[in-house]
């Protein structure tokens, strides 16, 4: 029969990588606790309109990357979430989460974008994100950036750079946009096909073009920072002052525009050269207009999200993934029949006391030799082997073998098994 494979760009997370993912998830949980963030979980499927309105119609994500479909039963237009911010804002409005003041929220989970798969770019990928809702000042912009920096430090990531920009407010962007349209219209002949189209729809995105032939043209384009008014400038300067006071290095990149349309004021990305073309490990910024755009009461907000696959890749390159921990404490060996019954009872008793146990289950359902079971016990990473054969059972005993270090083995009474195992684990 022909086998069925996973969808292109959607990956299995295999057991060999599970320890690294768990380590990252634990580090993230500690980080969110350290800054007072609460977890939120939103559905993977949302109304298509949520992302069209939230992310913006004229973005790559909405124009060409969304997994959208019609619900066959009721005709609703649905989409697999391509990011988390729009849904967090929806949930905040729907459940009135900030009625009594601002909230710091975090989330993690799979996101879906129909992009061309390559290293670090997948169609199902995982994000960890934070959203600080209801805070207007530059202090929170700085705090969420500090949080990111702390995370990279905790994870031992090397060569991560922070790029910062301010997108100002709508009126400032409109003035800049007009100047851009004038500039690019004057040089229309040098624009590639994509940029010609963007000139009509979203000229700001021309600045994002990676086309080498257009870089000099883009370099000479009017810069948004030159159009910022005093309030936007002072917000931007306050963020920078706080970052400098906390020794966070950053570079201002006036061309940083981000690929989602909800941002204003501060935007930023963390990038690395170590991952090749997909070097942005995280990005975010302030999105004060979004709450109102989604039908809620106007409220300021900012946040960022990181690509977990990219961060794990960089952790592997930085050699900062700790060696995997043993998957269990005790591996139980037996010879089937009555010895299996006793082995299973012993394993359950140990688990009830919080000890992690693997009970040998022969793949063919037949009992295997102790020699081959011992090989499995060794490979399992367990600290101890508990051996219950017919001879041991006849004496109401088991053999306890230390699989690491000394390799010492001795008989223990079944009645005193728990104490013996705990003692041996403490000693090992
Ligand atoms: P984003 O820049 O679109 O922002 O995505 C955040 C991160 O997700 C990227 O920096 C990258 O590491 C990862 N990522 C994006 N697409 C892929 C992909 N196809 N494969 C693997 N990783 C990917 C957002 O999504 C915003 N919601 C961030 C935010 C939160 N802004 C404010 N709050």
Short mmCIF file of C-alpha atoms and ligand atoms in Angstrom, two decimals:
data_model
loop_
_atom_site.label_atom_id
_atom_site.label_comp_id
_atom_site.label_asym_id
_atom_site.label_seq_id
_atom_site.Cartn_x
_atom_site.Cartn_y
_atom_site.Cartn_z
CA UNK A 1 0.00 0.00 0.00
CA UNK A 2 1.29 3.49 -0.79
CA UNK A 3 2.34 5.37 2.31
CA UNK A 4 0.92 8.74 3.27
CA UNK A 5 3.43 11.40 4.24
CA UNK A 6 3.19 14.65 6.20
CA UNK A 7 2.20 17.81 4.31
CA UNK A 8 5.13 19.72 2.79
CA UNK A 9 6.43 22.32 5.21
CA UNK A 10 4.67 20.71 8.19
CA UNK A 11 6.99 18.76 10.44
CA UNK A 12 6.75 16.01 12.99
CA UNK A 13 8.42 16.75 16.29
CA UNK A 14 10.40 13.57 16.90
CA UNK A 15 11.34 12.15 20.32
CA UNK A 16 15.03 12.98 19.78
CA UNK A 17 14.13 16.69 19.67
CA UNK A 18 11.50 16.64 22.40
CA UNK A 19 13.94 17.36 25.24
CA UNK A 20 15.14 20.55 23.53
CA UNK A 21 11.53 21.72 22.98
CA UNK A 22 10.65 21.00 26.62
CA UNK A 23 13.73 22.86 27.80
CA UNK A 24 12.76 25.87 25.67
CA UNK A 25 9.16 25.72 26.92
CA UNK A 26 10.32 25.55 30.56
CA UNK A 27 12.62 28.53 30.03
CA UNK A 28 9.72 30.47 28.47
CA UNK A 29 7.41 29.61 31.37
CA UNK A 30 10.04 30.92 33.83
CA UNK A 31 10.47 34.08 31.76
CA UNK A 32 6.76 34.87 31.66
CA UNK A 33 6.52 34.34 35.42
CA UNK A 34 9.48 36.65 36.04
CA UNK A 35 7.64 39.49 34.26
CA UNK A 36 4.10 38.82 35.49
CA UNK A 37 2.58 37.47 32.25
CA UNK A 38 -0.53 35.27 32.22
CA UNK A 39 -1.17 32.58 29.65
CA UNK A 40 -3.94 32.76 27.06
CA UNK A 41 -4.92 30.02 24.60
CA UNK A 42 -7.00 30.90 21.57
CA UNK A 43 -8.38 28.56 18.88
CA UNK A 44 -6.29 27.52 15.90
CA UNK A 45 -9.19 28.27 13.54
CA UNK A 46 -10.70 31.77 13.40
CA UNK A 47 -12.90 33.76 11.03
CA UNK A 48 -10.97 34.78 7.93
CA UNK A 49 -12.22 38.33 8.50
CA UNK A 50 -10.27 38.51 11.77
CA UNK A 51 -6.95 38.29 9.96
CA UNK A 52 -8.04 40.33 6.94
CA UNK A 53 -8.97 43.19 9.21
CA UNK A 54 -6.32 42.61 11.87
CA UNK A 55 -3.18 41.94 9.83
CA UNK A 56 -4.34 44.03 6.85
CA UNK A 57 -5.66 43.14 3.37
CA UNK A 58 -2.53 44.29 1.58
CA UNK A 59 0.06 42.14 3.33
CA UNK A 60 1.83 39.06 2.03
CA UNK A 61 0.23 36.99 4.79
CA UNK A 62 -3.35 37.90 3.90
CA UNK A 63 -2.80 38.19 0.14
CA UNK A 64 -1.13 34.85 -0.40
CA UNK A 65 -0.14 32.88 2.68
CA UNK A 66 -3.33 32.04 4.57
CA UNK A 67 -4.84 28.58 4.78
CA UNK A 68 -8.43 29.66 4.29
CA UNK A 69 -11.40 27.44 3.59
CA UNK A 70 -15.14 27.36 3.70
CA UNK A 71 -16.82 25.38 6.47
CA UNK A 72 -18.75 22.82 4.43
CA UNK A 73 -21.55 22.67 6.95
CA UNK A 74 -22.43 26.33 7.31
CA UNK A 75 -20.48 28.17 4.63
CA UNK A 76 -18.43 30.24 7.12
CA UNK A 77 -15.07 31.53 5.84
CA UNK A 78 -12.39 30.19 8.18
CA UNK A 79 -8.59 30.44 8.41
CA UNK A 80 -5.86 28.54 10.23
CA UNK A 81 -4.22 31.26 12.31
CA UNK A 82 -1.07 32.68 10.69
CA UNK A 83 -0.10 34.57 13.88
CA UNK A 84 -1.36 35.17 17.42
CA UNK A 85 -1.85 38.91 17.95
CA UNK A 86 -5.17 39.37 16.10
CA UNK A 87 -6.76 36.51 18.05
CA UNK A 88 -5.44 37.74 21.41
CA UNK A 89 -6.95 41.14 20.68
CA UNK A 90 -10.23 39.50 19.64
CA UNK A 91 -10.32 37.49 22.86
CA UNK A 92 -9.45 40.58 24.93
CA UNK A 93 -12.40 42.45 23.43
CA UNK A 94 -14.76 39.45 23.53
CA UNK A 95 -14.07 38.72 27.22
CA UNK A 96 -13.53 42.32 28.27
CA UNK A 97 -10.14 41.31 29.67
CA UNK A 98 -8.82 44.81 30.29
CA UNK A 99 -11.93 46.30 31.88
CA UNK A 100 -10.11 46.66 35.22
CA UNK A 101 -6.72 47.69 33.90
CA UNK A 102 -3.91 46.54 31.65
CA UNK A 103 -2.95 42.88 31.12
CA UNK A 104 0.25 41.09 30.25
CA UNK A 105 -0.49 37.93 28.25
CA UNK A 106 1.56 35.18 26.64
CA UNK A 107 0.78 32.33 24.28
CA UNK A 108 2.44 29.59 22.32
CA UNK A 109 1.36 27.18 19.62
CA UNK A 110 1.31 26.29 15.95
CA UNK A 111 0.78 28.97 13.27
CA UNK A 112 0.19 28.38 9.56
CA UNK A 113 1.50 30.26 6.54
CA UNK A 114 1.59 28.96 3.00
CA UNK A 115 5.16 30.07 2.31
CA UNK A 116 7.82 28.33 0.25
CA UNK A 117 9.42 25.91 2.72
CA UNK A 118 13.15 26.15 3.38
CA UNK A 119 15.41 26.04 6.43
CA UNK A 120 13.68 28.08 9.16
CA UNK A 121 10.57 28.67 7.06
CA UNK A 122 7.73 26.22 7.41
CA UNK A 123 4.03 26.09 6.63
CA UNK A 124 3.25 24.96 10.16
CA UNK A 125 5.61 26.59 12.64
CA UNK A 126 5.42 27.47 16.31
CA UNK A 127 5.44 30.86 17.91
CA UNK A 128 5.87 32.01 21.46
CA UNK A 129 4.41 35.50 21.84
CA UNK A 130 3.69 38.13 24.45
CA UNK A 131 1.12 40.91 24.30
CA UNK A 132 1.00 43.78 26.80
CA UNK A 133 -2.48 45.28 26.51
CA UNK A 134 -3.59 48.65 27.83
CA UNK A 135 -0.15 50.20 28.41
CA UNK A 136 0.61 53.45 26.55
CA UNK A 137 4.06 54.47 27.76
CA UNK A 138 7.51 53.74 26.34
CA UNK A 139 8.37 51.85 29.56
CA UNK A 140 6.46 48.76 28.41
CA UNK A 141 8.07 48.90 24.94
CA UNK A 142 11.43 48.79 26.70
CA UNK A 143 10.33 46.11 29.16
CA UNK A 144 9.20 43.68 26.46
CA UNK A 145 12.54 44.19 24.70
CA UNK A 146 14.43 43.53 27.95
CA UNK A 147 12.41 40.35 28.25
CA UNK A 148 13.59 39.23 24.83
CA UNK A 149 17.21 40.02 25.64
CA UNK A 150 16.93 38.10 28.93
CA UNK A 151 15.56 35.14 27.01
CA UNK A 152 18.44 35.10 24.50
CA UNK A 153 20.88 35.31 27.43
CA UNK A 154 19.16 32.50 29.32
CA UNK A 155 19.19 30.32 26.22
CA UNK A 156 22.86 31.06 25.57
CA UNK A 157 22.19 32.39 22.07
CA UNK A 158 25.07 34.13 20.39
CA UNK A 159 25.11 36.77 17.69
CA UNK A 160 21.54 38.05 18.12
CA UNK A 161 21.14 41.70 17.09
CA UNK A 162 18.28 44.04 17.87
CA UNK A 163 17.02 46.40 15.18
CA UNK A 164 14.68 49.19 16.14
CA UNK A 165 12.53 51.70 14.28
CA UNK A 166 9.54 53.92 14.84
CA UNK A 167 6.61 53.89 12.43
CA UNK A 168 5.11 57.04 13.97
CA UNK A 169 1.38 57.66 13.82
CA UNK A 170 -1.08 57.39 10.93
CA UNK A 171 -0.88 61.07 9.85
CA UNK A 172 2.92 60.97 9.88
CA UNK A 173 2.93 57.80 7.84
CA UNK A 174 0.46 59.35 5.39
CA UNK A 175 2.79 62.31 4.80
CA UNK A 176 5.74 59.94 4.40
CA UNK A 177 3.72 57.69 2.12
CA UNK A 178 2.92 60.61 -0.16
CA UNK A 179 6.61 61.53 -0.28
CA UNK A 180 7.44 57.90 -1.09
CA UNK A 181 4.86 57.70 -3.85
CA UNK A 182 6.26 60.91 -5.36
CA UNK A 183 9.82 59.57 -5.11
CA UNK A 184 9.12 56.10 -6.53
CA UNK A 185 6.86 57.53 -9.24
CA UNK A 186 9.79 59.68 -10.36
CA UNK A 187 11.91 56.50 -10.56
CA UNK A 188 9.19 54.12 -11.72
CA UNK A 189 11.35 52.59 -14.45
CA UNK A 190 13.68 51.12 -11.82
CA UNK A 191 10.90 49.32 -9.92
CA UNK A 192 10.39 45.58 -10.38
CA UNK A 193 6.95 44.17 -11.09
CA UNK A 194 6.11 43.51 -7.44
CA UNK A 195 7.09 47.03 -6.44
CA UNK A 196 5.13 48.58 -9.33
CA UNK A 197 2.09 46.91 -7.88
CA UNK A 198 2.95 47.96 -4.35
CA UNK A 199 3.34 51.56 -5.48
CA UNK A 200 -0.44 51.57 -5.92
CA UNK A 201 -1.37 49.44 -2.93
CA UNK A 202 1.25 49.70 -0.17
CA UNK A 203 4.31 51.77 -1.15
CA UNK A 204 5.86 51.32 2.29
CA UNK A 205 6.41 47.65 1.47
CA UNK A 206 8.70 48.58 -1.42
CA UNK A 207 11.25 49.43 1.29
CA UNK A 208 11.12 45.79 2.32
CA UNK A 209 12.13 44.53 -1.14
CA UNK A 210 15.15 42.24 -1.17
CA UNK A 211 15.75 42.81 -4.90
CA UNK A 212 19.47 43.77 -5.13
CA UNK A 213 18.84 45.89 -8.24
CA UNK A 214 16.59 48.20 -6.24
CA UNK A 215 18.72 48.70 -3.13
CA UNK A 216 20.34 52.02 -4.16
CA UNK A 217 16.95 53.40 -5.10
CA UNK A 218 15.50 52.30 -1.74
CA UNK A 219 18.50 53.74 0.11
CA UNK A 220 17.75 57.18 -1.33
CA UNK A 221 14.02 57.12 -0.53
CA UNK A 222 12.54 59.59 2.02
CA UNK A 223 12.80 58.17 5.54
CA UNK A 224 9.82 57.95 7.85
CA UNK A 225 11.89 59.15 10.83
CA UNK A 226 12.16 62.53 9.08
CA UNK A 227 8.35 62.82 9.17
CA UNK A 228 7.80 62.05 12.86
CA UNK A 229 6.22 64.72 15.04
CA UNK A 230 7.43 65.63 18.51
CA UNK A 231 5.25 63.14 20.43
CA UNK A 232 6.32 60.18 18.32
CA UNK A 233 9.94 61.27 18.51
CA UNK A 234 9.89 61.62 22.28
CA UNK A 235 8.27 58.16 22.66
CA UNK A 236 10.99 56.70 20.46
CA UNK A 237 13.75 58.53 22.34
CA UNK A 238 12.37 57.39 25.71
CA UNK A 239 12.44 53.75 24.57
CA UNK A 240 16.06 54.18 23.47
CA UNK A 241 17.04 55.86 26.75
CA UNK A 242 15.58 52.95 28.76
CA UNK A 243 17.33 50.39 26.56
CA UNK A 244 20.66 52.18 26.90
CA UNK A 245 20.23 52.44 30.68
CA UNK A 246 19.82 48.66 30.74
CA UNK A 247 22.83 48.06 28.48
CA UNK A 248 20.77 46.65 25.62
CA UNK A 249 22.63 47.16 22.36
CA UNK A 250 20.47 48.04 19.33
CA UNK A 251 20.71 49.51 15.89
CA UNK A 252 18.17 51.89 14.43
CA UNK A 253 17.05 50.56 11.07
CA UNK A 254 14.89 53.20 9.35
CA UNK A 255 13.90 50.58 6.77
CA UNK A 256 12.38 48.19 9.25
CA UNK A 257 8.65 48.16 8.40
CA UNK A 258 7.40 44.68 9.46
CA UNK A 259 5.03 42.56 7.40
CA UNK A 260 1.82 43.20 9.32
CA UNK A 261 -0.21 46.40 9.07
CA UNK A 262 -1.26 46.95 12.68
CA UNK A 263 1.87 48.65 14.01
CA UNK A 264 2.52 52.23 15.06
CA UNK A 265 5.47 53.86 16.89
CA UNK A 266 8.04 51.31 18.08
CA UNK A 267 8.82 48.27 15.91
CA UNK A 268 11.74 45.90 16.31
CA UNK A 269 13.26 42.62 15.18
CA UNK A 270 15.94 40.33 16.54
CA UNK A 271 18.08 38.86 13.79
CA UNK A 272 21.08 36.59 13.42
CA UNK A 273 23.40 35.82 10.53
CA UNK A 274 23.87 32.24 11.72
CA UNK A 275 20.62 30.91 10.25
CA UNK A 276 21.00 31.93 6.61
CA UNK A 277 18.12 33.59 4.79
CA UNK A 278 15.56 33.16 7.59
CA UNK A 279 17.54 35.04 10.21
CA UNK A 280 14.74 36.88 12.01
CA UNK A 281 14.15 34.96 15.22
CA UNK A 282 11.56 37.35 16.66
CA UNK A 283 9.78 40.59 15.94
CA UNK A 284 7.07 42.86 17.19
CA UNK A 285 6.19 46.35 18.27
CA UNK A 286 3.44 48.68 19.35
CA UNK A 287 -0.01 48.30 17.79
CA UNK A 288 -2.19 50.95 19.41
CA UNK A 289 -4.74 51.14 16.53
CA UNK A 290 -5.62 47.43 16.53
CA UNK A 291 -8.05 47.21 19.44
CA UNK A 292 -10.34 49.82 17.88
CA UNK A 293 -9.89 48.37 14.40
CA UNK A 294 -11.16 45.03 15.75
CA UNK A 295 -14.31 46.64 17.13
CA UNK A 296 -13.16 47.20 20.71
CA UNK A 297 -12.69 50.33 22.78
CA UNK A 298 -9.45 52.04 21.84
CA UNK A 299 -6.56 50.78 23.98
CA UNK A 300 -2.80 50.87 23.48
CA UNK A 301 -0.84 47.63 23.18
CA UNK A 302 2.49 46.14 22.21
CA UNK A 303 4.15 42.75 21.99
CA UNK A 304 6.40 40.41 20.04
CA UNK A 305 6.54 36.85 18.86
CA UNK A 306 9.41 34.50 18.13
CA UNK A 307 9.72 31.52 15.82
CA UNK A 308 10.45 28.54 18.05
CA UNK A 309 11.99 26.42 15.28
CA UNK A 310 14.43 29.23 14.45
CA UNK A 311 15.35 29.73 18.10
CA UNK A 312 15.91 25.99 18.55
CA UNK A 313 18.06 25.94 15.41
CA UNK A 314 20.14 28.79 16.83
CA UNK A 315 20.36 27.03 20.19
CA UNK A 316 21.76 23.98 18.40
CA UNK A 317 24.32 26.16 16.58
CA UNK A 318 25.22 27.94 19.82
CA UNK A 319 25.56 24.49 21.45
CA UNK A 320 23.34 25.65 24.27
CA UNK A 321 20.87 22.75 24.38
CA UNK A 322 21.54 20.80 27.58
CA UNK A 323 22.15 17.07 27.25
CA UNK A 324 18.86 15.27 27.37
CA UNK A 325 17.80 14.23 30.83
CA UNK A 326 17.13 10.55 31.59
CA UNK A 327 13.63 9.69 30.46
CA UNK A 328 12.94 7.57 33.55
CA UNK A 329 14.36 6.54 36.93
CA UNK A 330 13.80 2.80 36.88
CA UNK A 331 13.57 0.18 34.13
CA UNK A 332 11.79 -2.99 35.27
CA UNK A 333 12.85 -6.36 33.85
CA UNK A 334 10.92 -9.62 34.21
CA UNK A 335 10.38 -13.05 32.63
CA UNK A 336 6.64 -12.98 31.91
CA UNK A 337 3.95 -14.95 33.76
CA UNK A 338 3.95 -14.39 37.53
CA UNK A 339 7.07 -12.28 37.32
CA UNK A 340 5.27 -9.89 34.93
CA UNK A 341 2.35 -9.62 37.36
CA UNK A 342 4.73 -8.75 40.20
CA UNK A 343 6.77 -6.40 37.96
CA UNK A 344 3.65 -4.48 36.98
CA UNK A 345 2.51 -4.18 40.61
CA UNK A 346 5.99 -2.96 41.61
CA UNK A 347 6.09 -0.43 38.74
CA UNK A 348 2.70 1.00 39.71
CA UNK A 349 3.72 1.26 43.38
CA UNK A 350 6.89 3.15 42.42
CA UNK A 351 4.93 5.51 40.13
CA UNK A 352 2.48 6.22 42.96
CA UNK A 353 5.49 7.48 44.91
CA UNK A 354 6.46 9.84 42.07
CA UNK A 355 9.19 7.66 40.54
CA UNK A 356 9.33 7.44 36.73
CA UNK A 357 9.29 3.85 35.51
CA UNK A 358 9.48 1.99 32.21
CA UNK A 359 8.19 -1.57 32.41
CA UNK A 360 9.77 -3.87 29.87
CA UNK A 361 7.13 -4.90 27.32
CA UNK A 362 8.55 -7.32 24.74
CA UNK A 363 7.69 -6.23 21.18
CA UNK A 364 6.57 -9.76 20.23
CA UNK A 365 4.62 -10.29 23.43
CA UNK A 366 7.07 -13.08 24.44
CA UNK A 367 9.48 -12.66 27.33
CA UNK A 368 13.02 -11.84 26.25
CA UNK A 369 16.34 -12.83 27.83
CA UNK A 370 17.57 -10.67 30.69
CA UNK A 371 20.62 -9.86 28.57
CA UNK A 372 18.60 -8.22 25.81
CA UNK A 373 16.31 -6.52 28.35
CA UNK A 374 19.37 -5.13 30.10
CA UNK A 375 20.51 -3.55 26.81
CA UNK A 376 17.13 -1.82 26.52
CA UNK A 377 17.35 -0.70 30.15
CA UNK A 378 20.76 0.81 29.49
CA UNK A 379 19.58 2.62 26.35
CA UNK A 380 16.50 4.01 28.14
CA UNK A 381 18.64 6.35 30.21
CA UNK A 382 17.21 4.95 33.48
CA UNK A 383 19.31 5.20 36.64
CA UNK A 384 18.30 1.80 38.00
CA UNK A 385 17.26 -1.61 36.72
CA UNK A 386 14.82 -3.58 38.83
CA UNK A 387 15.02 -7.28 37.98
CA UNK A 388 12.28 -9.71 38.92
CA UNK A 389 12.94 -13.29 37.73
CA UNK A 390 11.38 -16.56 38.95
CA UNK A 391 14.21 -17.12 41.48
CA UNK A 392 13.78 -13.64 42.95
CA UNK A 393 10.02 -14.03 43.04
CA UNK A 394 10.32 -17.34 44.91
CA UNK A 395 12.29 -15.48 47.60
CA UNK A 396 9.93 -12.42 47.57
CA UNK A 397 12.86 -10.37 46.36
CA UNK A 398 14.06 -8.33 43.42
CA UNK A 399 17.53 -7.37 42.22
CA UNK A 400 18.35 -3.68 42.04
CA UNK A 401 21.16 -2.69 39.71
CA UNK A 402 22.71 0.75 39.40
CA UNK A 403 23.01 1.29 35.64
CA UNK A 404 25.22 4.37 35.93
CA UNK A 405 28.50 4.78 37.80
CA UNK A 406 29.41 1.75 39.93
CA UNK A 407 27.08 -0.76 38.27
CA UNK A 408 26.60 -2.34 41.69
CA UNK A 409 23.75 -4.87 42.12
CA UNK A 410 22.06 -6.28 45.24
CA UNK A 411 18.93 -8.12 46.37
CA UNK A 412 16.10 -6.16 48.03
CA UNK A 413 12.94 -7.55 49.65
CA UNK A 414 9.77 -6.76 47.67
CA UNK A 415 8.20 -5.48 50.89
CA UNK A 416 10.95 -2.83 51.21
CA UNK A 417 11.20 -2.01 47.52
CA UNK A 418 10.21 1.64 47.64
CA UNK A 419 12.72 2.54 50.34
CA UNK A 420 15.48 0.63 48.54
CA UNK A 421 14.74 2.34 45.22
CA UNK A 422 14.57 5.82 46.79
CA UNK A 423 17.89 5.18 48.62
CA UNK A 424 19.54 3.98 45.41
CA UNK A 425 18.25 7.02 43.46
CA UNK A 426 19.52 9.41 46.13
CA UNK A 427 22.93 7.67 46.09
CA UNK A 428 23.26 7.62 42.32
P1 LIG B 1 6.04 37.91 12.52
O1 LIG B 1 7.29 38.71 12.33
O2 LIG B 1 5.19 37.68 11.34
O3 LIG B 1 5.24 38.64 13.67
O4 LIG B 1 6.42 36.49 13.14
C1 LIG B 1 7.18 36.39 14.33
C2 LIG B 1 8.26 35.34 14.17
O5 LIG B 1 7.69 34.10 13.77
C3 LIG B 1 9.27 35.64 13.08
O6 LIG B 1 10.28 36.53 13.55
C4 LIG B 1 9.85 34.27 12.80
O7 LIG B 1 10.85 33.94 13.75
C5 LIG B 1 8.64 33.36 13.01
N1 LIG B 1 8.07 32.96 11.72
C6 LIG B 1 7.26 33.67 10.91
N2 LIG B 1 6.93 32.96 9.81
C7 LIG B 1 7.55 31.76 9.93
C8 LIG B 1 7.59 30.58 9.12
N3 LIG B 1 6.92 30.47 7.98
N4 LIG B 1 8.34 29.54 9.56
C9 LIG B 1 9.02 29.61 10.72
N5 LIG B 1 9.00 30.69 11.52
C10 LIG B 1 8.28 31.76 11.14
C11 LIG B 1 4.03 38.21 14.16
O8 LIG B 1 3.54 37.14 13.90
C12 LIG B 1 3.41 39.17 15.13
N6 LIG B 1 2.14 38.59 15.60
C13 LIG B 1 4.36 39.46 16.28
C14 LIG B 1 3.77 40.39 17.28
C15 LIG B 1 3.23 40.07 18.48
N7 LIG B 1 3.64 41.70 17.14
C16 LIG B 1 3.06 42.20 18.21
N8 LIG B 1 2.79 41.21 19.02
#
